[in-house]
CSV table of C-alpha atoms and ligand atoms in Angstrom, one decimal:
chain,number,residue,atom,x,y,z
A,1,MET,CA,-7.7,17.0,-18.4
A,2,THR,CA,-6.7,17.5,-14.8
A,3,ASP,CA,-6.3,20.5,-14.3
A,4,THR,CA,-9.1,21.7,-13.7
A,5,PRO,CA,-11.5,20.5,-11.3
A,6,PRO,CA,-14.0,18.0,-11.5
A,7,GLU,CA,-17.2,19.7,-13.2
A,8,ASN,CA,-19.3,16.5,-12.4
A,9,LEU,CA,-19.2,16.5,-8.1
A,10,GLU,CA,-20.6,18.6,-5.8
A,11,LEU,CA,-18.6,21.1,-4.5
A,12,LEU,CA,-18.8,20.7,-0.5
A,13,TYR,CA,-15.8,23.4,0.6
A,14,GLU,CA,-13.3,25.2,-0.6
A,15,GLY,CA,-10.4,26.4,1.5
A,16,LYS,CA,-7.2,28.8,0.5
A,17,ALA,CA,-5.5,26.1,-0.7
A,18,LYS,CA,-7.9,22.9,-1.4
A,19,LYS,CA,-11.4,22.2,-2.8
A,20,VAL,CA,-13.2,19.2,-1.7
A,21,TYR,CA,-15.5,17.2,-3.6
A,22,GLN,CA,-18.4,15.0,-2.5
A,23,THR,CA,-18.2,11.3,-4.9
A,24,GLU,CA,-21.5,9.0,-5.4
A,25,LEU,CA,-19.8,7.6,-2.0
A,26,PRO,CA,-21.2,9.3,0.7
A,27,TYR,CA,-18.8,8.6,2.8
A,28,GLU,CA,-15.8,9.5,0.0
A,29,VAL,CA,-14.7,12.8,-1.2
A,30,LEU,CA,-12.0,14.0,-3.5
A,31,VAL,CA,-9.1,16.6,-2.6
A,32,TRP,CA,-8.8,18.9,-4.9
A,33,PHE,CA,-5.1,20.9,-5.2
A,34,LYS,CA,-5.1,24.2,-6.4
A,35,ASP,CA,-2.2,26.1,-6.9
A,36,ASP,CA,-2.7,28.9,-4.3
A,37,ALA,CA,-0.8,30.0,-1.6
A,38,THR,CA,-1.6,32.0,1.4
A,39,ALA,CA,0.2,32.8,4.1
A,40,PHE,CA,0.1,35.0,7.5
A,41,ASN,CA,-4.0,33.6,8.1
A,42,GLY,CA,-5.2,35.0,4.5
A,43,ALA,CA,-3.0,38.8,4.6
A,44,LYS,CA,-0.5,37.7,1.9
A,45,LYS,CA,-1.7,35.9,-1.1
A,46,GLY,CA,-0.1,34.4,-4.2
A,47,GLN,CA,-0.1,31.7,-6.8
A,48,ILE,CA,3.2,28.8,-6.9
A,49,HIS,CA,3.1,27.3,-10.1
A,50,SER,CA,2.1,24.0,-10.0
A,51,LYS,CA,1.7,23.7,-6.1
A,52,GLY,CA,-1.1,21.2,-6.4
A,53,LEU,CA,0.1,19.0,-8.8
A,54,LEU,CA,3.2,18.7,-5.8
A,55,ASN,CA,1.5,18.6,-2.5
A,56,ASN,CA,-1.0,16.1,-3.9
A,57,ALA,CA,1.8,13.9,-4.8
A,58,ILE,CA,3.6,14.6,-2.1
A,59,SER,CA,1.2,14.4,0.5
A,60,SER,CA,0.0,11.2,-1.0
A,61,LEU,CA,3.8,10.1,-0.8
A,62,PHE,CA,3.6,11.2,2.7
A,63,PHE,CA,0.5,9.1,4.0
A,64,GLU,CA,1.5,6.0,2.1
A,65,LEU,CA,4.6,5.7,4.4
A,66,LEU,CA,2.7,6.5,7.2
A,67,ASP,CA,-0.3,3.8,6.2
A,68,SER,CA,2.7,1.0,5.8
A,69,ARG,CA,3.8,2.2,9.2
A,70,GLY,CA,0.3,1.4,10.7
A,71,VAL,CA,-0.9,5.2,11.0
A,72,LYS,CA,-4.7,5.4,10.2
A,73,SER,CA,-5.1,8.1,7.7
A,74,HIS,CA,-8.0,9.4,5.6
A,75,TYR,CA,-6.0,9.0,2.6
A,76,ILE,CA,-7.4,6.2,0.2
A,77,ARG,CA,-5.8,7.0,-3.2
A,78,LYS,CA,-4.2,9.4,-5.7
A,79,VAL,CA,-6.9,9.8,-8.3
A,80,ASP,CA,-5.0,12.1,-10.7
A,81,ASP,CA,-2.1,14.6,-10.7
A,82,ARG,CA,-4.2,17.2,-8.7
A,83,SER,CA,-6.5,15.2,-6.7
A,84,MET,CA,-6.6,12.0,-4.0
A,85,LEU,CA,-9.4,9.9,-2.7
A,86,VAL,CA,-9.9,10.5,1.2
A,87,LYS,CA,-12.6,9.4,3.6
A,88,LYS,CA,-15.1,12.0,4.8
A,89,LEU,CA,-14.1,13.3,8.1
A,90,LYS,CA,-15.3,15.5,11.1
A,91,ILE,CA,-12.7,18.0,11.2
A,92,ILE,CA,-11.7,18.0,15.2
A,93,GLN,CA,-11.2,22.0,15.9
A,94,ILE,CA,-7.2,21.6,16.9
A,95,GLU,CA,-4.2,22.0,14.9
A,96,VAL,CA,-1.1,20.0,16.3
A,97,VAL,CA,1.5,21.7,15.8
A,98,VAL,CA,5.1,19.0,16.3
A,99,ARG,CA,8.0,20.4,16.3
A,100,ASN,CA,11.8,19.3,16.4
A,101,ILE,CA,13.9,22.5,15.5
A,102,ALA,CA,12.6,26.4,16.7
A,103,ALA,CA,11.7,28.1,13.8
A,104,GLY,CA,8.7,30.5,13.0
A,105,SER,CA,6.2,31.4,15.5
A,106,LEU,CA,8.4,29.1,18.2
A,107,SER,CA,10.9,31.5,17.8
A,108,GLN,CA,9.6,34.5,18.2
A,109,ARG,CA,7.2,33.9,21.3
A,110,LEU,CA,10.2,32.2,23.0
A,111,GLY,CA,13.6,33.9,22.0
A,112,LEU,CA,14.8,30.9,20.7
A,113,PRO,CA,16.8,31.1,17.6
A,114,GLU,CA,15.8,29.9,14.3
A,115,GLY,CA,17.8,26.6,13.9
A,116,ARG,CA,18.2,25.7,17.4
A,117,VAL,CA,17.6,22.5,18.3
A,118,LEU,CA,15.3,21.0,20.3
A,119,ALA,CA,16.0,19.1,23.3
A,120,HIS,CA,13.1,16.8,22.5
A,121,PRO,CA,10.2,17.3,20.5
A,122,VAL,CA,7.4,20.0,21.4
A,123,VAL,CA,3.4,19.6,20.5
A,124,GLU,CA,1.8,22.6,20.4
A,125,PHE,CA,-2.1,23.2,20.3
A,126,TYR,CA,-3.7,25.9,17.9
A,127,TYR,CA,-7.6,26.5,17.6
A,128,LYS,CA,-8.7,25.7,14.3
A,129,ASP,CA,-10.7,29.3,13.7
A,130,ASP,CA,-9.8,31.6,11.1
A,131,SER,CA,-11.5,34.4,12.5
A,132,LEU,CA,-9.3,34.1,15.6
A,133,GLY,CA,-6.4,33.6,13.5
A,134,ASP,CA,-5.7,30.3,15.1
A,135,PRO,CA,-4.7,31.1,18.8
A,136,LEU,CA,-2.3,28.9,20.9
A,137,ILE,CA,-4.3,26.9,23.4
A,138,ASN,CA,-3.7,24.3,26.2
A,139,ASN,CA,-5.4,20.8,27.8
A,140,SER,CA,-7.3,23.2,29.4
A,141,HIS,CA,-8.6,26.1,26.8
A,142,ILE,CA,-9.3,22.2,24.8
A,143,SER,CA,-11.5,20.9,27.9
A,144,VAL,CA,-13.1,24.3,28.0
A,145,LEU,CA,-14.3,24.8,24.7
A,146,SER,CA,-15.3,21.1,24.4
A,147,LEU,CA,-13.0,20.7,21.4
A,148,ALA,CA,-11.4,17.4,22.3
A,149,THR,CA,-12.0,15.0,25.9
A,150,PRO,CA,-8.3,14.0,27.4
A,151,GLU,CA,-8.1,10.7,26.1
A,152,ASP,CA,-8.7,12.0,22.6
A,153,LEU,CA,-6.2,14.6,23.1
A,154,LYS,CA,-4.1,12.2,24.5
A,155,TYR,CA,-4.2,9.9,21.0
A,156,LEU,CA,-3.5,13.0,19.4
A,157,THR,CA,-0.6,13.9,21.3
A,158,GLU,CA,0.8,10.3,20.8
A,159,GLN,CA,-0.4,10.0,17.0
A,160,SER,CA,1.5,13.2,16.0
A,161,LEU,CA,4.5,12.3,17.8
A,162,LEU,CA,4.5,8.8,15.8
A,163,VAL,CA,4.0,10.7,12.9
A,164,ASN,CA,7.1,12.6,13.6
A,165,SER,CA,9.5,9.6,14.1
A,166,ILE,CA,8.3,7.9,11.1
A,167,LEU,CA,8.6,11.3,8.9
A,168,LYS,CA,12.0,12.7,10.5
A,169,GLU,CA,14.0,9.1,9.9
A,170,HIS,CA,12.7,8.9,6.4
A,171,LEU,CA,14.0,12.5,5.3
A,172,LEU,CA,16.6,12.4,7.5
A,173,ALA,CA,17.5,10.1,5.2
A,174,ARG,CA,17.1,12.0,2.5
A,175,LYS,CA,19.0,14.9,4.0
A,176,ILE,CA,16.3,16.6,5.1
A,177,LYS,CA,15.7,18.2,8.8
A,178,LEU,CA,12.4,18.3,10.1
A,179,VAL,CA,11.8,21.4,11.8
A,180,ASP,CA,8.4,21.2,12.2
A,181,PHE,CA,4.8,20.7,11.2
A,182,LYS,CA,1.0,20.5,11.9
A,183,LEU,CA,-1.3,18.3,11.6
A,184,GLU,CA,-5.5,18.0,11.7
A,185,TYR,CA,-7.2,15.2,12.7
A,186,GLY,CA,-11.1,14.0,12.3
A,187,PHE,CA,-13.4,11.4,13.4
A,188,SER,CA,-14.6,8.9,10.8
A,189,ASP,CA,-17.6,7.5,12.8
A,190,LYS,CA,-16.2,6.8,15.8
A,191,GLU,CA,-12.2,6.4,14.7
A,192,ILE,CA,-10.5,9.4,14.8
A,193,LEU,CA,-7.6,9.3,11.9
A,194,LEU,CA,-4.9,12.0,10.2
A,195,GLY,CA,-6.6,14.4,8.1
A,196,ASP,CA,-5.7,17.5,5.5
A,197,GLU,CA,-2.3,16.8,3.9
A,198,ILE,CA,1.3,17.2,4.3
A,199,SER,CA,3.5,19.1,2.1
A,200,PRO,CA,5.4,21.5,1.7
A,201,ASP,CA,2.9,24.4,2.5
A,202,THR,CA,2.2,22.6,6.3
A,203,CYS,CA,5.8,21.7,7.3
A,204,ARG,CA,9.3,22.9,7.2
A,205,PHE,CA,11.7,21.1,5.4
A,206,TRP,CA,15.6,22.5,5.6
A,207,ASP,CA,17.9,20.4,3.8
A,208,TYR,CA,21.0,18.8,6.2
A,209,ASP,CA,23.7,20.1,4.6
A,210,THR,CA,23.4,23.8,3.8
A,211,ASN,CA,19.7,24.1,5.8
A,212,GLU,CA,18.2,25.4,2.5
A,213,LYS,CA,14.1,26.0,2.8
A,214,LEU,CA,12.6,23.6,0.8
A,215,ASP,CA,9.0,24.9,2.1
A,216,LYS,CA,6.0,27.7,1.8
A,217,ASP,CA,9.0,30.0,4.4
A,218,ARG,CA,10.2,30.7,0.3
A,219,PHE,CA,6.6,31.7,-0.3
A,220,ARG,CA,6.3,33.4,3.2
A,221,ARG,CA,9.3,35.4,2.9
A,222,ASP,CA,9.8,36.4,-0.6
A,223,LEU,CA,13.4,34.1,-0.7
A,224,GLY,CA,12.1,33.3,-4.5
A,225,ASN,CA,12.6,29.7,-6.3
A,226,VAL,CA,9.6,28.9,-4.5
A,227,GLU,CA,8.1,25.8,-6.9
A,228,GLU,CA,12.1,24.3,-7.4
A,229,ALA,CA,12.3,24.2,-4.0
A,230,TYR,CA,9.1,22.1,-3.5
A,231,GLN,CA,10.0,20.5,-7.4
A,232,GLN,CA,13.1,19.9,-5.5
A,233,LEU,CA,11.4,18.0,-2.3
A,234,TYR,CA,9.5,15.8,-4.4
A,235,ASP,CA,12.8,14.8,-6.4
A,236,ARG,CA,14.4,13.6,-3.0
A,237,LEU,CA,11.3,11.8,-1.6
A,238,LYS,CA,11.0,9.7,-5.3
A,239,GLY,CA,14.5,9.1,-5.6
B,301,UDP,N1,1.4,25.6,10.1
B,301,UDP,C1,0.2,25.7,8.8
B,301,UDP,N2,-0.8,26.0,9.1
B,301,UDP,C2,-1.1,26.5,9.9
B,301,UDP,C3,0.1,27.8,10.8
B,301,UDP,C4,1.1,26.4,10.5
B,301,UDP,O1,0.3,24.4,8.0
B,301,UDP,O2,-1.9,28.0,10.1
B,301,UDP,C5,2.9,24.9,9.8
B,301,UDP,C6,4.1,25.4,9.1
B,301,UDP,O3,3.9,25.5,8.2
B,301,UDP,C7,5.1,25.1,10.4
B,301,UDP,C8,4.4,24.8,11.7
B,301,UDP,O4,2.9,24.7,11.1
B,301,UDP,O5,5.4,23.9,9.3
B,301,UDP,C9,4.4,25.8,12.9
B,301,UDP,O6,4.4,26.6,12.4
B,301,UDP,P1,4.5,28.0,13.1
B,301,UDP,O7,3.9,28.3,14.1
B,301,UDP,O8,6.2,28.3,13.1
B,301,UDP,O9,3.5,29.3,12.5
B,301,UDP,P2,4.6,30.7,11.3
B,301,UDP,O10,5.8,30.9,11.3
B,301,UDP,O11,4.5,29.8,10.1
B,301,UDP,O12,3.7,31.5,10.9
């Protein structure tokens, strides 16, 4: 039975969409994906049937693709329908967002119409702090808050752009546009690894021909057919 969280493992942390459990090995944790959905920093709450299964499957596919292209992540293996085994990380409190097409907060902030193709990918940093609403920050803020060294920030930027080019190409071959996405990183010993998840909860995916949204904007904006969109994305990635 994989539809209930493990009872035998110690719960380390419960987030909005995932639970993290300690395994018998100190450096490995189990990530268990929930069906809970939140938006607008937790102000909107709901459930998306089967979301946990689909995000676990989609994230696993993406981490395996990135691994095959030399991007180091926390991912070890998919364990069952709802969970994956990953390396335990000390999370860097920065969310890295990469954008190829204007949408969401970028459109609002800069007055760019949604769908405007950007001349080159835009990389942004947000301070990972729910109580502050994850504010946009720059290199100077990152330095003053001691969130990362300039060298580490350069690495996060370069890695995120590499992830962008790998995912963008992979999705384009499946007639899907990668609009934007958010990444998180952490330390495993002295090494920085890509962490968290890569899923329709954390990325914007649009159908190439119709611009139909295949991501969490369907939930955020009450567009309906949320589960169907996640399922369609998974089917097209697998196919
Ligand atoms: N994103 C995320 N978690 C957040 C904020 C954003 O995963 O806490 C993702 C979001 O799904 C999108 C990208 O980062 O793919 C850019 O989001 P944006 O800044 O446009 O914010 P939004 O409009 O979603 O509030």
